[in-house]
């Protein structure tokens, strides 16, 4: 009986120490998280969450090689721990090791085909490859399993807008002001819908408001387009696309001097 109580007490102590590591990391004290984590690894060598936290701390401190080793150690300890696959794949992507990243994500998908974060990260990787159709499918899968995945909605909108711009090469120029039959209304509407669903996570994102303003301009909603361009500039005074959007609006109103000034 005493032996069981001691074991339980040790487990509770380890859980408390692990929580301390997690708390240090979550508040941005990566040195403390790393130091405590490394010390705790001697007591908890089979804890994948701990190795994952140490890896995240190492990455935040600028040591991606050490972080990759820690993520790999977490996977070795617990091959079913998805968090380390996602983190390792993201790390590979940041190092432009895209083939390695895709391989890691494919392994993780075999473990769990319903994890939204996997599809979201695969979508990001496919956007790097300019494979926008497949990226959009991945973001849609992420949204299917988590309809409130704000980042997936936002990046899906980005991909749709990129596709629209490539199909309408003059869409972002100052003088492209008249309706054109080749403009894809559906792509714009879908992009706008996903942007609106991601609004909660982008209230401080200048690009978000600029994309919305650009869509609204193309749809003829000039009042809201102007409003959102100004919100974008209020967040980031160097949001040059927003100045361009306002210039296009002034040009439409025949305020040529104002358009030139903004340009």
JSON list of C-alpha atoms in Angstrom, two decimals, residues 31-190:
[
{"chain": "A", "resi": 31, "resn": "UNK", "atom": "CA", "xyz": [15.32, 29.49, -21.65]},
{"chain": "A", "resi": 32, "resn": "UNK", "atom": "CA", "xyz": [13.54, 28.45, -18.47]},
{"chain": "A", "resi": 33, "resn": "UNK", "atom": "CA", "xyz": [11.35, 25.96, -20.34]},
{"chain": "A", "resi": 34, "resn": "UNK", "atom": "CA", "xyz": [14.41, 24.40, -21.95]},
{"chain": "A", "resi": 35, "resn": "UNK", "atom": "CA", "xyz": [16.40, 24.27, -18.71]},
{"chain": "A", "resi": 36, "resn": "UNK", "atom": "CA", "xyz": [13.59, 22.71, -16.71]},
{"chain": "A", "resi": 37, "resn": "UNK", "atom": "CA", "xyz": [12.71, 20.37, -19.55]},
{"chain": "A", "resi": 38, "resn": "UNK", "atom": "CA", "xyz": [16.23, 19.00, -19.98]},
{"chain": "A", "resi": 39, "resn": "UNK", "atom": "CA", "xyz": [16.48, 18.35, -16.23]},
{"chain": "A", "resi": 40, "resn": "UNK", "atom": "CA", "xyz": [13.12, 16.61, -16.23]},
{"chain": "A", "resi": 41, "resn": "UNK", "atom": "CA", "xyz": [14.07, 14.40, -19.19]},
{"chain": "A", "resi": 42, "resn": "UNK", "atom": "CA", "xyz": [16.30, 12.40, -16.85]},
{"chain": "A", "resi": 43, "resn": "UNK", "atom": "CA", "xyz": [13.28, 11.59, -14.70]},
{"chain": "A", "resi": 44, "resn": "UNK", "atom": "CA", "xyz": [10.79, 11.17, -17.56]},
{"chain": "A", "resi": 45, "resn": "UNK", "atom": "CA", "xyz": [12.74, 9.71, -20.51]},
{"chain": "A", "resi": 46, "resn": "UNK", "atom": "CA", "xyz": [9.62, 8.07, -21.95]},
{"chain": "A", "resi": 47, "resn": "UNK", "atom": "CA", "xyz": [7.40, 11.18, -21.99]},
{"chain": "A", "resi": 48, "resn": "UNK", "atom": "CA", "xyz": [6.74, 12.32, -25.57]},
{"chain": "A", "resi": 49, "resn": "UNK", "atom": "CA", "xyz": [5.04, 15.55, -24.45]},
{"chain": "A", "resi": 50, "resn": "UNK", "atom": "CA", "xyz": [8.16, 16.58, -22.56]},
{"chain": "A", "resi": 51, "resn": "UNK", "atom": "CA", "xyz": [10.47, 15.89, -25.52]},
{"chain": "A", "resi": 52, "resn": "UNK", "atom": "CA", "xyz": [8.08, 17.84, -27.73]},
{"chain": "A", "resi": 53, "resn": "UNK", "atom": "CA", "xyz": [8.19, 20.83, -25.35]},
{"chain": "A", "resi": 54, "resn": "UNK", "atom": "CA", "xyz": [11.98, 20.71, -25.20]},
{"chain": "A", "resi": 55, "resn": "UNK", "atom": "CA", "xyz": [12.08, 20.65, -29.00]},
{"chain": "A", "resi": 56, "resn": "UNK", "atom": "CA", "xyz": [9.73, 23.62, -29.26]},
{"chain": "A", "resi": 57, "resn": "UNK", "atom": "CA", "xyz": [11.91, 25.54, -26.78]},
{"chain": "A", "resi": 58, "resn": "UNK", "atom": "CA", "xyz": [15.07, 24.69, -28.73]},
{"chain": "A", "resi": 59, "resn": "UNK", "atom": "CA", "xyz": [13.46, 25.92, -31.94]},
{"chain": "A", "resi": 60, "resn": "UNK", "atom": "CA", "xyz": [12.37, 29.16, -30.27]},
{"chain": "A", "resi": 61, "resn": "UNK", "atom": "CA", "xyz": [15.96, 29.62, -29.06]},
{"chain": "A", "resi": 62, "resn": "UNK", "atom": "CA", "xyz": [17.28, 29.27, -32.61]},
{"chain": "A", "resi": 63, "resn": "UNK", "atom": "CA", "xyz": [18.54, 25.68, -32.67]},
{"chain": "A", "resi": 64, "resn": "UNK", "atom": "CA", "xyz": [16.47, 23.84, -35.32]},
{"chain": "A", "resi": 65, "resn": "UNK", "atom": "CA", "xyz": [18.83, 20.85, -35.45]},
{"chain": "A", "resi": 66, "resn": "UNK", "atom": "CA", "xyz": [18.43, 20.18, -31.73]},
{"chain": "A", "resi": 67, "resn": "UNK", "atom": "CA", "xyz": [14.67, 20.74, -32.06]},
{"chain": "A", "resi": 68, "resn": "UNK", "atom": "CA", "xyz": [14.45, 18.15, -34.85]},
{"chain": "A", "resi": 69, "resn": "UNK", "atom": "CA", "xyz": [16.29, 15.65, -32.66]},
{"chain": "A", "resi": 70, "resn": "UNK", "atom": "CA", "xyz": [13.90, 16.28, -29.76]},
{"chain": "A", "resi": 71, "resn": "UNK", "atom": "CA", "xyz": [10.83, 15.89, -31.99]},
{"chain": "A", "resi": 72, "resn": "UNK", "atom": "CA", "xyz": [12.30, 12.66, -33.39]},
{"chain": "A", "resi": 73, "resn": "UNK", "atom": "CA", "xyz": [12.91, 11.45, -29.84]},
{"chain": "A", "resi": 74, "resn": "UNK", "atom": "CA", "xyz": [9.28, 12.16, -28.97]},
{"chain": "A", "resi": 75, "resn": "UNK", "atom": "CA", "xyz": [8.15, 10.12, -31.99]},
{"chain": "A", "resi": 76, "resn": "UNK", "atom": "CA", "xyz": [10.50, 7.30, -31.02]},
{"chain": "A", "resi": 77, "resn": "UNK", "atom": "CA", "xyz": [9.05, 7.24, -27.49]},
{"chain": "A", "resi": 78, "resn": "UNK", "atom": "CA", "xyz": [5.44, 7.44, -28.71]},
{"chain": "A", "resi": 79, "resn": "UNK", "atom": "CA", "xyz": [4.97, 6.76, -32.45]},
{"chain": "A", "resi": 80, "resn": "UNK", "atom": "CA", "xyz": [1.29, 7.77, -32.16]},
{"chain": "A", "resi": 81, "resn": "UNK", "atom": "CA", "xyz": [1.91, 11.26, -30.74]},
{"chain": "A", "resi": 82, "resn": "UNK", "atom": "CA", "xyz": [0.74, 13.48, -33.59]},
{"chain": "A", "resi": 83, "resn": "UNK", "atom": "CA", "xyz": [2.01, 16.74, -32.14]},
{"chain": "A", "resi": 84, "resn": "UNK", "atom": "CA", "xyz": [5.62, 15.86, -32.81]},
{"chain": "A", "resi": 85, "resn": "UNK", "atom": "CA", "xyz": [4.92, 14.84, -36.41]},
{"chain": "A", "resi": 86, "resn": "UNK", "atom": "CA", "xyz": [3.21, 18.19, -37.00]},
{"chain": "A", "resi": 87, "resn": "UNK", "atom": "CA", "xyz": [6.03, 20.13, -35.34]},
{"chain": "A", "resi": 88, "resn": "UNK", "atom": "CA", "xyz": [8.75, 18.22, -37.16]},
{"chain": "A", "resi": 89, "resn": "UNK", "atom": "CA", "xyz": [6.98, 18.68, -40.50]},
{"chain": "A", "resi": 90, "resn": "UNK", "atom": "CA", "xyz": [6.62, 22.42, -39.87]},
{"chain": "A", "resi": 91, "resn": "UNK", "atom": "CA", "xyz": [10.30, 22.61, -38.96]},
{"chain": "A", "resi": 92, "resn": "UNK", "atom": "CA", "xyz": [11.32, 20.84, -42.17]},
{"chain": "A", "resi": 93, "resn": "UNK", "atom": "CA", "xyz": [9.09, 23.22, -44.15]},
{"chain": "A", "resi": 94, "resn": "UNK", "atom": "CA", "xyz": [10.74, 26.25, -42.53]},
{"chain": "A", "resi": 95, "resn": "UNK", "atom": "CA", "xyz": [14.11, 24.87, -43.67]},
{"chain": "A", "resi": 96, "resn": "UNK", "atom": "CA", "xyz": [12.78, 24.32, -47.24]},
{"chain": "A", "resi": 97, "resn": "UNK", "atom": "CA", "xyz": [13.03, 20.56, -46.73]},
{"chain": "A", "resi": 98, "resn": "UNK", "atom": "CA", "xyz": [9.63, 20.17, -48.33]},
{"chain": "A", "resi": 99, "resn": "UNK", "atom": "CA", "xyz": [9.94, 16.53, -49.40]},
{"chain": "A", "resi": 100, "resn": "UNK", "atom": "CA", "xyz": [10.89, 15.54, -45.86]},
{"chain": "A", "resi": 101, "resn": "UNK", "atom": "CA", "xyz": [8.00, 17.56, -44.47]},
{"chain": "A", "resi": 102, "resn": "UNK", "atom": "CA", "xyz": [5.51, 15.88, -46.79]},
{"chain": "A", "resi": 103, "resn": "UNK", "atom": "CA", "xyz": [6.84, 12.45, -45.85]},
{"chain": "A", "resi": 104, "resn": "UNK", "atom": "CA", "xyz": [6.34, 13.18, -42.15]},
{"chain": "A", "resi": 105, "resn": "UNK", "atom": "CA", "xyz": [2.80, 14.39, -42.73]},
{"chain": "A", "resi": 106, "resn": "UNK", "atom": "CA", "xyz": [1.96, 11.28, -44.77]},
{"chain": "A", "resi": 107, "resn": "UNK", "atom": "CA", "xyz": [3.13, 9.06, -41.90]},
{"chain": "A", "resi": 108, "resn": "UNK", "atom": "CA", "xyz": [0.98, 11.05, -39.49]},
{"chain": "A", "resi": 109, "resn": "UNK", "atom": "CA", "xyz": [-2.05, 10.74, -41.76]},
{"chain": "A", "resi": 110, "resn": "UNK", "atom": "CA", "xyz": [-1.77, 6.98, -41.57]},
{"chain": "A", "resi": 111, "resn": "UNK", "atom": "CA", "xyz": [-2.12, 7.33, -37.80]},
{"chain": "A", "resi": 112, "resn": "UNK", "atom": "CA", "xyz": [-5.08, 9.73, -37.87]},
{"chain": "A", "resi": 113, "resn": "UNK", "atom": "CA", "xyz": [-6.98, 10.82, -40.96]},
{"chain": "A", "resi": 114, "resn": "UNK", "atom": "CA", "xyz": [-9.27, 13.13, -39.01]},
{"chain": "A", "resi": 115, "resn": "UNK", "atom": "CA", "xyz": [-6.74, 15.56, -37.48]},
{"chain": "A", "resi": 116, "resn": "UNK", "atom": "CA", "xyz": [-7.45, 19.07, -38.87]},
{"chain": "A", "resi": 117, "resn": "UNK", "atom": "CA", "xyz": [-3.93, 20.37, -38.15]},
{"chain": "A", "resi": 118, "resn": "UNK", "atom": "CA", "xyz": [-2.41, 17.78, -40.44]},
{"chain": "A", "resi": 119, "resn": "UNK", "atom": "CA", "xyz": [-4.53, 18.85, -43.40]},
{"chain": "A", "resi": 120, "resn": "UNK", "atom": "CA", "xyz": [-3.87, 22.51, -42.60]},
{"chain": "A", "resi": 121, "resn": "UNK", "atom": "CA", "xyz": [-0.10, 21.99, -42.61]},
{"chain": "A", "resi": 122, "resn": "UNK", "atom": "CA", "xyz": [-0.22, 19.91, -45.78]},
{"chain": "A", "resi": 123, "resn": "UNK", "atom": "CA", "xyz": [-2.22, 22.72, -47.40]},
{"chain": "A", "resi": 124, "resn": "UNK", "atom": "CA", "xyz": [0.48, 25.22, -46.45]},
{"chain": "A", "resi": 125, "resn": "UNK", "atom": "CA", "xyz": [3.13, 22.97, -47.95]},
{"chain": "A", "resi": 126, "resn": "UNK", "atom": "CA", "xyz": [1.17, 22.60, -51.18]},
{"chain": "A", "resi": 127, "resn": "UNK", "atom": "CA", "xyz": [0.84, 26.40, -51.39]},
{"chain": "A", "resi": 128, "resn": "UNK", "atom": "CA", "xyz": [4.64, 26.56, -51.29]},
{"chain": "A", "resi": 129, "resn": "UNK", "atom": "CA", "xyz": [4.63, 24.29, -54.35]},
{"chain": "A", "resi": 130, "resn": "UNK", "atom": "CA", "xyz": [2.02, 26.57, -56.02]},
{"chain": "A", "resi": 131, "resn": "UNK", "atom": "CA", "xyz": [-0.32, 23.57, -56.07]},
{"chain": "A", "resi": 132, "resn": "UNK", "atom": "CA", "xyz": [-3.34, 25.65, -55.19]},
{"chain": "A", "resi": 133, "resn": "UNK", "atom": "CA", "xyz": [-6.07, 23.21, -56.20]},
{"chain": "A", "resi": 134, "resn": "UNK", "atom": "CA", "xyz": [-4.66, 20.49, -53.95]},
{"chain": "A", "resi": 135, "resn": "UNK", "atom": "CA", "xyz": [-3.94, 23.04, -51.21]},
{"chain": "A", "resi": 136, "resn": "UNK", "atom": "CA", "xyz": [-7.57, 24.12, -51.29]},
{"chain": "A", "resi": 137, "resn": "UNK", "atom": "CA", "xyz": [-8.66, 20.50, -50.94]},
{"chain": "A", "resi": 138, "resn": "UNK", "atom": "CA", "xyz": [-6.44, 20.11, -47.87]},
{"chain": "A", "resi": 139, "resn": "UNK", "atom": "CA", "xyz": [-7.80, 23.26, -46.23]},
{"chain": "A", "resi": 140, "resn": "UNK", "atom": "CA", "xyz": [-11.33, 22.05, -46.97]},
{"chain": "A", "resi": 141, "resn": "UNK", "atom": "CA", "xyz": [-10.50, 18.77, -45.21]},
{"chain": "A", "resi": 142, "resn": "UNK", "atom": "CA", "xyz": [-9.21, 20.70, -42.19]},
{"chain": "A", "resi": 143, "resn": "UNK", "atom": "CA", "xyz": [-12.46, 22.68, -42.12]},
{"chain": "A", "resi": 144, "resn": "UNK", "atom": "CA", "xyz": [-14.53, 19.52, -42.51]},
{"chain": "A", "resi": 145, "resn": "UNK", "atom": "CA", "xyz": [-13.07, 18.11, -39.30]},
{"chain": "A", "resi": 146, "resn": "UNK", "atom": "CA", "xyz": [-13.00, 21.50, -37.56]},
{"chain": "A", "resi": 147, "resn": "UNK", "atom": "CA", "xyz": [-15.43, 24.05, -39.03]},
{"chain": "A", "resi": 148, "resn": "UNK", "atom": "CA", "xyz": [-13.97, 26.71, -36.70]},
{"chain": "A", "resi": 149, "resn": "UNK", "atom": "CA", "xyz": [-10.37, 26.30, -37.89]},
{"chain": "A", "resi": 150, "resn": "UNK", "atom": "CA", "xyz": [-9.75, 30.02, -38.47]},
{"chain": "A", "resi": 151, "resn": "UNK", "atom": "CA", "xyz": [-6.30, 29.60, -40.03]},
{"chain": "A", "resi": 152, "resn": "UNK", "atom": "CA", "xyz": [-7.60, 27.04, -42.52]},
{"chain": "A", "resi": 153, "resn": "UNK", "atom": "CA", "xyz": [-10.39, 29.41, -43.57]},
{"chain": "A", "resi": 154, "resn": "UNK", "atom": "CA", "xyz": [-7.89, 32.25, -43.96]},
{"chain": "A", "resi": 155, "resn": "UNK", "atom": "CA", "xyz": [-5.32, 30.29, -45.95]},
{"chain": "A", "resi": 156, "resn": "UNK", "atom": "CA", "xyz": [-8.06, 28.82, -48.13]},
{"chain": "A", "resi": 157, "resn": "UNK", "atom": "CA", "xyz": [-9.10, 32.39, -48.93]},
{"chain": "A", "resi": 158, "resn": "UNK", "atom": "CA", "xyz": [-5.47, 33.29, -49.71]},
{"chain": "A", "resi": 159, "resn": "UNK", "atom": "CA", "xyz": [-5.20, 30.34, -52.10]},
{"chain": "A", "resi": 160, "resn": "UNK", "atom": "CA", "xyz": [-8.49, 31.20, -53.83]},
{"chain": "A", "resi": 161, "resn": "UNK", "atom": "CA", "xyz": [-7.36, 34.81, -54.24]},
{"chain": "A", "resi": 162, "resn": "UNK", "atom": "CA", "xyz": [-4.03, 33.69, -55.66]},
{"chain": "A", "resi": 163, "resn": "UNK", "atom": "CA", "xyz": [-5.85, 31.53, -58.19]},
{"chain": "A", "resi": 164, "resn": "UNK", "atom": "CA", "xyz": [-8.16, 34.40, -59.07]},
{"chain": "A", "resi": 165, "resn": "UNK", "atom": "CA", "xyz": [-5.26, 36.80, -59.59]},
{"chain": "A", "resi": 166, "resn": "UNK", "atom": "CA", "xyz": [-3.45, 34.33, -61.82]},
{"chain": "A", "resi": 167, "resn": "UNK", "atom": "CA", "xyz": [-6.61, 33.93, -63.91]},
{"chain": "A", "resi": 168, "resn": "UNK", "atom": "CA", "xyz": [-7.12, 37.69, -64.03]},
{"chain": "A", "resi": 169, "resn": "UNK", "atom": "CA", "xyz": [-3.64, 39.10, -64.44]},
{"chain": "A", "resi": 170, "resn": "UNK", "atom": "CA", "xyz": [-4.78, 42.74, -64.41]},
{"chain": "A", "resi": 171, "resn": "UNK", "atom": "CA", "xyz": [-6.95, 42.40, -61.33]},
{"chain": "A", "resi": 172, "resn": "UNK", "atom": "CA", "xyz": [-4.51, 44.19, -59.04]},
{"chain": "A", "resi": 173, "resn": "UNK", "atom": "CA", "xyz": [-3.52, 47.03, -61.35]},
{"chain": "A", "resi": 174, "resn": "UNK", "atom": "CA", "xyz": [-4.68, 50.61, -60.93]},
{"chain": "A", "resi": 175, "resn": "UNK", "atom": "CA", "xyz": [-6.51, 50.89, -64.25]},
{"chain": "A", "resi": 176, "resn": "UNK", "atom": "CA", "xyz": [-8.33, 47.56, -64.22]},
{"chain": "A", "resi": 177, "resn": "UNK", "atom": "CA", "xyz": [-11.63, 49.11, -63.22]},
{"chain": "A", "resi": 178, "resn": "UNK", "atom": "CA", "xyz": [-14.26, 47.87, -65.64]},
{"chain": "A", "resi": 179, "resn": "UNK", "atom": "CA", "xyz": [-16.24, 44.66, -65.28]},
{"chain": "A", "resi": 180, "resn": "UNK", "atom": "CA", "xyz": [-14.80, 41.85, -67.34]},
{"chain": "A", "resi": 181, "resn": "UNK", "atom": "CA", "xyz": [-16.56, 38.70, -68.39]},
{"chain": "A", "resi": 182, "resn": "UNK", "atom": "CA", "xyz": [-13.56, 36.55, -67.49]},
{"chain": "A", "resi": 183, "resn": "UNK", "atom": "CA", "xyz": [-13.55, 37.57, -63.82]},
{"chain": "A", "resi": 184, "resn": "UNK", "atom": "CA", "xyz": [-14.51, 34.57, -61.74]},
{"chain": "A", "resi": 185, "resn": "UNK", "atom": "CA", "xyz": [-17.32, 35.75, -59.50]},
{"chain": "A", "resi": 186, "resn": "UNK", "atom": "CA", "xyz": [-17.45, 32.38, -57.78]},
{"chain": "A", "resi": 187, "resn": "UNK", "atom": "CA", "xyz": [-13.78, 32.45, -56.71]},
{"chain": "A", "resi": 188, "resn": "UNK", "atom": "CA", "xyz": [-14.17, 35.94, -55.27]},
{"chain": "A", "resi": 189, "resn": "UNK", "atom": "CA", "xyz": [-17.34, 35.01, -53.41]},
{"chain": "A", "resi": 190, "resn": "UNK", "atom": "CA", "xyz": [-15.80, 31.86, -51.96]}
]
